[in-house]
Amino acid sequence: MRVATWNVNSVKRRVPRLLPWLDQRQPDVVCLQETKLANNAFTKLLGDELSDRGYEVALNGEVQWNGVAILSRVGLNDVVVGIPGAPGFPDPEARAVAATCAGIRVHSLYVPNGRVPDSDHYQYKLAWLAALRDMVGTGPRDAIVCGDMNIAPTDADVFDPLAYADETHVTAPERAALAELQALGLHDVVRDRWPHERIFTYWDYRGGFFQKNLGMRIDLALATGPVADRVRAAWIDRLARKGTAPSDHAPVIVDLDEAPDGDAGPTVPPSSASPPRPGSVRLPQAR
C-alpha cells in the first residue's frame, strides 16, 4: 500500500499537477493539506475525477484558508473531522481529518504555522499540538500521522540553522511538542530510511531556493511501530516540486509491504547542491 502526504498550497491551482501525479504515482491513500476550498467546492471541482480513479474522499475544508483531505481507494471508514479539545484561533480551523484506510488510522494534518515565537498564534500552535497528542495517544495501535507539521524536527532538517535563528518552525518548545507526539511510539519513517542525507520537503518560491536546495523538512509521515515495521520505502518526490506552477512543498511517499519504485524511489537522494556556508543566506522574509 502506498501512502502519500502533500501540502498542495491550493488544490484549485494545483489540479493540473495533482491529477497527473495521481495517475503517475498511483498512491492508495493521499493526505492533502492547504486545499483552501470549502467541502462543496472541493467536491464540485474534483469529485468526479477522483471517483473515476477509485478514490473515496474525506474532507475538512474552509473557504480560502487551510483545509485538509484524505483520498483513499482502499476504504474510508470512521471519519473524524477536527481534533477533540483543540483550540481555535479564535474559532476552529480546518486543520485535521482522520479515517481508517485498510486497517490503518490515517491522520491528515495542517499544523498551525505559529507565525512569530511567543505570539498568540504560536501559543495556539503549541496548544493545538497538545490536543493532537491526546487524540493520537488514545487512538488505534496501527496509525500514521501525515502532513505539514510546520516544525523541522532537528537542525539537520533545515538548510542552515543560523538562517532560522529567532524564527518559528525550529524553536525548542515546538520541537519539544513534536517530540512528545513521537514519544507515543511514532517513527519518523523518512528520517529512519535516510538518517544522514540532506533532504527537504519545502522550499520558498523566492530567491531560487528550490534550485539551490535551500529548504526545510517540515512535511512528515509518523507511523506507529506496527506500521513502521511494514515500511519498505519512504522518500520525497522532488519531481513534483519542479516545472510549471508547483506547490512550494513536495509530496512525501511511504510504501508499505512492497516498494514498486525501489527502496529509494525515483528521486532520492535529492539535489546534489552543496550546502551554503553557515550564516551566508538570509531567509526572504528577513531581507
Short mmCIF file of C-alpha atoms in Angstrom, two decimals:
data_model
loop_
_atom_site.label_atom_id
_atom_site.label_comp_id
_atom_site.label_asym_id
_atom_site.label_seq_id
_atom_site.Cartn_x
_atom_site.Cartn_y
_atom_site.Cartn_z
CA MET A 1 0.00 0.00 0.00
CA ARG A 2 1.31 3.44 -0.93
CA VAL A 3 0.53 6.35 1.41
CA ALA A 4 1.39 9.90 0.42
CA THR A 5 1.10 13.33 2.00
CA TRP A 6 1.25 16.62 0.14
CA ASN A 7 0.65 20.24 1.01
CA VAL A 8 -0.68 21.39 -2.35
CA ASN A 9 -0.98 25.10 -1.42
CA SER A 10 -4.42 25.47 -3.08
CA VAL A 11 -5.92 22.40 -4.69
CA LYS A 12 -7.71 24.58 -7.26
CA ARG A 13 -4.41 25.93 -8.53
CA ARG A 14 -2.78 22.53 -8.37
CA VAL A 15 -5.35 20.48 -10.34
CA PRO A 16 -3.11 20.39 -13.46
CA ARG A 17 -0.36 18.94 -11.26
CA LEU A 18 -2.38 16.80 -8.87
CA LEU A 19 -4.33 14.63 -11.29
CA PRO A 20 -1.34 13.61 -13.46
CA TRP A 21 0.63 12.96 -10.26
CA LEU A 22 -2.11 10.61 -9.00
CA ASP A 23 -2.00 8.77 -12.31
CA GLN A 24 1.79 8.55 -12.28
CA ARG A 25 2.46 7.62 -8.64
CA GLN A 26 -0.72 5.60 -8.04
CA PRO A 27 -0.99 6.24 -4.28
CA ASP A 28 -3.61 4.22 -2.42
CA VAL A 29 -4.06 6.84 0.29
CA VAL A 30 -3.32 10.55 -0.09
CA CYS A 31 -3.33 13.15 2.67
CA LEU A 32 -3.68 16.68 1.32
CA GLN A 33 -3.14 19.96 3.15
CA GLU A 34 -3.87 23.60 2.36
CA THR A 35 -6.68 22.67 -0.01
CA LYS A 36 -8.15 26.17 0.53
CA LEU A 37 -11.64 25.11 -0.56
CA ALA A 38 -14.95 24.56 1.20
CA ASN A 39 -16.12 20.95 1.06
CA ASN A 40 -18.80 21.53 -1.56
CA ALA A 41 -16.39 23.45 -3.78
CA PHE A 42 -13.81 20.66 -3.49
CA THR A 43 -16.40 18.06 -4.44
CA LYS A 44 -17.61 20.14 -7.38
CA LEU A 45 -14.05 20.64 -8.61
CA LEU A 46 -12.63 17.15 -8.16
CA GLY A 47 -15.38 14.75 -7.11
CA ASP A 48 -15.88 13.11 -10.49
CA GLU A 49 -12.17 12.98 -11.33
CA LEU A 50 -11.33 11.31 -8.03
CA SER A 51 -14.27 8.93 -8.21
CA ASP A 52 -13.22 7.86 -11.70
CA ARG A 53 -9.81 7.00 -10.22
CA GLY A 54 -11.40 4.93 -7.46
CA TYR A 55 -10.93 7.36 -4.57
CA GLU A 56 -13.31 7.99 -1.73
CA VAL A 57 -12.79 11.36 -0.09
CA ALA A 58 -12.94 12.69 3.48
CA LEU A 59 -12.87 16.48 3.71
CA ASN A 60 -12.40 19.22 6.25
CA GLY A 61 -12.31 22.41 4.24
CA GLU A 62 -12.96 26.10 4.53
CA VAL A 63 -13.14 28.97 2.10
CA GLN A 64 -9.76 30.44 1.10
CA TRP A 65 -7.62 29.14 4.00
CA ASN A 66 -6.32 25.89 5.48
CA GLY A 67 -8.23 22.73 4.51
CA VAL A 68 -7.27 19.05 4.65
CA ALA A 69 -8.42 15.89 2.91
CA ILE A 70 -7.89 12.16 2.72
CA LEU A 71 -8.26 10.34 -0.58
CA SER A 72 -8.45 6.56 -0.35
CA ARG A 73 -9.05 3.72 -2.75
CA VAL A 74 -8.62 1.08 -0.02
CA GLY A 75 -11.57 2.04 2.17
CA LEU A 76 -12.51 5.11 4.18
CA ASN A 77 -14.21 4.46 7.49
CA ASP A 78 -14.85 6.16 10.84
CA VAL A 79 -14.11 9.65 9.57
CA VAL A 80 -13.43 12.25 12.26
CA VAL A 81 -13.22 15.92 11.35
CA GLY A 82 -11.04 18.11 13.55
CA ILE A 83 -9.40 17.28 16.89
CA PRO A 84 -11.46 16.97 20.07
CA GLY A 85 -10.47 19.65 22.54
CA ALA A 86 -8.26 21.54 20.09
CA PRO A 87 -8.34 25.33 20.35
CA GLY A 88 -9.39 27.67 17.55
CA PHE A 89 -7.95 31.00 16.54
CA PRO A 90 -10.42 32.09 17.76
CA ASP A 91 -12.76 29.66 16.01
CA PRO A 92 -11.94 26.08 14.95
CA GLU A 93 -9.94 25.89 11.73
CA ALA A 94 -9.92 23.16 9.07
CA ARG A 95 -6.62 21.56 10.01
CA ALA A 96 -7.30 17.88 10.71
CA VAL A 97 -9.21 14.92 9.38
CA ALA A 98 -8.78 11.24 10.24
CA ALA A 99 -10.13 8.00 8.79
CA THR A 100 -9.39 4.28 8.81
CA CYS A 101 -8.00 3.03 5.50
CA ALA A 102 -7.23 -0.68 5.06
CA GLY A 103 -6.99 -1.11 8.83
CA ILE A 104 -4.68 1.87 9.43
CA ARG A 105 -5.82 5.01 11.20
CA VAL A 106 -4.70 7.83 8.90
CA HIS A 107 -4.42 11.44 10.04
CA SER A 108 -4.07 14.31 7.57
CA LEU A 109 -2.82 17.40 9.43
CA TYR A 110 -2.00 21.01 8.72
CA VAL A 111 -0.40 22.23 11.94
CA PRO A 112 -0.69 25.97 12.67
CA ASN A 113 2.31 27.96 11.49
CA GLY A 114 2.96 29.82 14.74
CA ARG A 115 3.92 32.98 12.87
CA VAL A 116 6.20 34.64 15.45
CA PRO A 117 7.66 32.96 18.56
CA ASP A 118 5.70 33.76 21.74
CA SER A 119 2.83 35.33 19.77
CA ASP A 120 -0.80 34.35 20.33
CA HIS A 121 -0.63 32.19 17.20
CA TYR A 122 2.49 30.48 18.50
CA GLN A 123 0.73 29.60 21.78
CA TYR A 124 -2.23 28.37 19.73
CA LYS A 125 0.13 26.10 17.80
CA LEU A 126 1.50 24.53 20.98
CA ALA A 127 -1.98 24.01 22.46
CA TRP A 128 -3.20 22.51 19.17
CA LEU A 129 -0.29 20.07 19.16
CA ALA A 130 -1.08 19.04 22.75
CA ALA A 131 -4.66 18.22 21.73
CA LEU A 132 -3.34 16.24 18.75
CA ARG A 133 -1.08 14.25 21.05
CA ASP A 134 -4.01 13.39 23.30
CA MET A 135 -6.10 12.21 20.36
CA VAL A 136 -3.37 10.10 18.77
CA GLY A 137 -2.40 8.66 22.17
CA THR A 138 -5.87 7.22 22.69
CA GLY A 139 -6.24 6.01 19.11
CA PRO A 140 -5.71 2.66 17.39
CA ARG A 141 -2.41 0.78 17.53
CA ASP A 142 -1.97 0.89 13.75
CA ALA A 143 -1.75 4.54 12.72
CA ILE A 144 0.12 7.00 10.56
CA VAL A 145 0.17 10.73 11.21
CA CYS A 146 0.84 12.63 7.99
CA GLY A 147 1.04 16.22 6.97
CA ASP A 148 2.59 19.63 7.11
CA MET A 149 3.75 19.76 10.72
CA ASN A 150 5.28 23.23 10.34
CA ILE A 151 8.18 22.03 12.51
CA ALA A 152 11.65 20.95 11.40
CA PRO A 153 12.48 18.14 13.87
CA THR A 154 16.21 18.92 14.15
CA ASP A 155 18.83 21.32 12.82
CA ALA A 156 19.63 18.70 10.17
CA ASP A 157 16.17 19.36 8.71
CA VAL A 158 16.89 22.95 7.65
CA PHE A 159 19.46 24.15 5.13
CA ASP A 160 21.19 26.35 7.72
CA PRO A 161 20.17 26.66 11.38
CA LEU A 162 21.68 30.16 11.53
CA ALA A 163 19.24 31.35 8.87
CA TYR A 164 16.32 30.33 11.08
CA ALA A 165 17.51 31.91 14.32
CA ASP A 166 14.56 33.56 16.12
CA GLU A 167 12.10 32.08 13.60
CA THR A 168 9.24 29.66 14.12
CA HIS A 169 9.49 26.02 12.99
CA VAL A 170 12.77 25.43 14.84
CA THR A 171 12.23 26.71 18.40
CA ALA A 172 12.73 24.45 21.38
CA PRO A 173 9.06 24.43 22.52
CA GLU A 174 7.85 23.48 19.04
CA ARG A 175 10.38 20.69 18.74
CA ALA A 176 9.54 19.51 22.25
CA ALA A 177 5.84 19.34 21.31
CA LEU A 178 6.70 17.26 18.24
CA ALA A 179 8.98 15.03 20.33
CA GLU A 180 6.15 14.45 22.81
CA LEU A 181 3.94 13.35 19.93
CA GLN A 182 6.63 10.98 18.67
CA ALA A 183 7.13 9.66 22.21
CA LEU A 184 3.76 7.94 21.82
CA GLY A 185 5.70 5.45 19.69
CA LEU A 186 5.65 7.22 16.33
CA HIS A 187 8.55 6.69 13.93
CA ASP A 188 9.74 9.37 11.51
CA VAL A 189 9.91 6.89 8.67
CA VAL A 190 11.66 9.11 6.12
CA ARG A 191 14.45 10.03 8.52
CA ASP A 192 14.68 6.39 9.62
CA ARG A 193 15.35 5.43 5.99
CA TRP A 194 17.68 8.38 5.29
CA PRO A 195 19.42 9.11 8.60
CA HIS A 196 22.27 11.25 7.24
CA GLU A 197 21.02 12.71 3.95
CA ARG A 198 20.25 16.38 3.36
CA ILE A 199 16.55 16.06 2.50
CA PHE A 200 13.83 18.70 2.45
CA THR A 201 10.12 18.91 1.63
CA TYR A 202 9.56 22.69 1.43
CA TRP A 203 11.40 25.41 -0.46
CA ASP A 204 10.40 29.09 -0.57
CA TYR A 205 9.24 30.23 -4.00
CA ARG A 206 11.53 33.26 -3.74
CA GLY A 207 15.24 33.62 -4.27
CA GLY A 208 15.78 30.41 -6.25
CA PHE A 209 15.62 28.44 -3.02
CA PHE A 210 14.48 25.24 -4.73
CA GLN A 211 17.18 25.37 -7.37
CA LYS A 212 19.78 25.96 -4.64
CA ASN A 213 18.20 23.29 -2.41
CA LEU A 214 17.72 25.74 0.44
CA GLY A 215 14.82 24.02 2.10
CA MET A 216 13.23 22.63 5.23
CA ARG A 217 11.84 19.21 6.09
CA ILE A 218 8.52 20.03 7.71
CA ASP A 219 6.19 17.54 5.96
CA LEU A 220 6.34 14.30 7.92
CA ALA A 221 4.95 10.78 7.99
CA LEU A 222 4.99 9.45 11.56
CA ALA A 223 3.99 5.81 11.94
CA THR A 224 3.30 3.61 14.93
CA GLY A 225 5.51 0.56 15.35
CA PRO A 226 3.28 -1.95 13.55
CA VAL A 227 3.00 0.35 10.53
CA ALA A 228 6.66 1.37 10.60
CA ASP A 229 7.61 -2.32 10.51
CA ARG A 230 5.81 -2.58 7.17
CA VAL A 231 7.71 0.31 5.53
CA ARG A 232 9.73 -0.78 2.51
CA ALA A 233 10.44 2.69 1.11
CA ALA A 234 9.99 6.27 2.27
CA TRP A 235 11.00 9.14 0.05
CA ILE A 236 10.38 12.70 -1.07
CA ASP A 237 9.03 13.19 -4.58
CA ARG A 238 11.14 16.20 -5.61
CA LEU A 239 9.98 15.90 -9.21
CA ALA A 240 6.57 17.15 -8.13
CA ARG A 241 8.21 20.41 -6.95
CA LYS A 242 9.70 21.06 -10.40
CA GLY A 243 8.15 22.50 -13.53
CA THR A 244 5.25 24.90 -14.05
CA ALA A 245 3.11 26.19 -11.18
CA PRO A 246 4.24 23.76 -8.48
CA SER A 247 3.32 23.80 -4.83
CA ASP A 248 6.12 25.03 -2.60
CA HIS A 249 6.02 21.60 -0.92
CA ALA A 250 6.95 18.20 -2.36
CA PRO A 251 4.96 15.06 -1.61
CA VAL A 252 6.24 12.50 0.87
CA ILE A 253 5.61 8.90 -0.18
CA VAL A 254 5.64 5.84 2.07
CA ASP A 255 5.42 2.34 0.62
CA LEU A 256 4.17 -0.44 2.89
CA ASP A 257 4.89 -4.13 2.26
CA GLU A 258 6.42 -3.58 -1.18
CA ALA A 259 8.35 -0.81 -2.94
CA PRO A 260 7.24 -0.55 -6.57
CA ASP A 261 9.75 2.20 -7.33
CA GLY A 262 12.55 0.60 -5.37
CA ASP A 263 13.85 1.34 -1.90
CA ALA A 264 14.92 4.88 -2.79
CA GLY A 265 12.05 5.85 -5.02
CA PRO A 266 12.94 7.54 -8.31
CA THR A 267 14.13 10.87 -6.85
CA VAL A 268 16.11 10.19 -3.65
CA PRO A 269 18.84 11.15 -2.77
CA PRO A 270 17.85 14.71 -3.71
CA SER A 271 19.70 17.56 -5.36
CA SER A 272 23.48 17.45 -5.18
CA ALA A 273 23.68 21.21 -4.50
CA SER A 274 26.25 21.86 -1.81
CA PRO A 275 25.06 23.35 1.49
CA PRO A 276 25.73 27.08 1.86
CA ARG A 277 28.34 28.50 4.18
CA PRO A 278 26.66 28.87 7.61
CA GLY A 279 25.17 32.32 8.00
CA SER A 280 25.65 33.27 4.36
CA VAL A 281 21.96 33.05 3.30
CA ARG A 282 19.13 35.08 4.74
CA LEU A 283 15.50 33.99 4.53
CA PRO A 284 13.42 36.02 2.05
CA GLN A 285 11.14 37.30 4.83
CA ALA A 286 14.19 38.58 6.73
CA ARG A 287 15.56 40.68 3.88
#
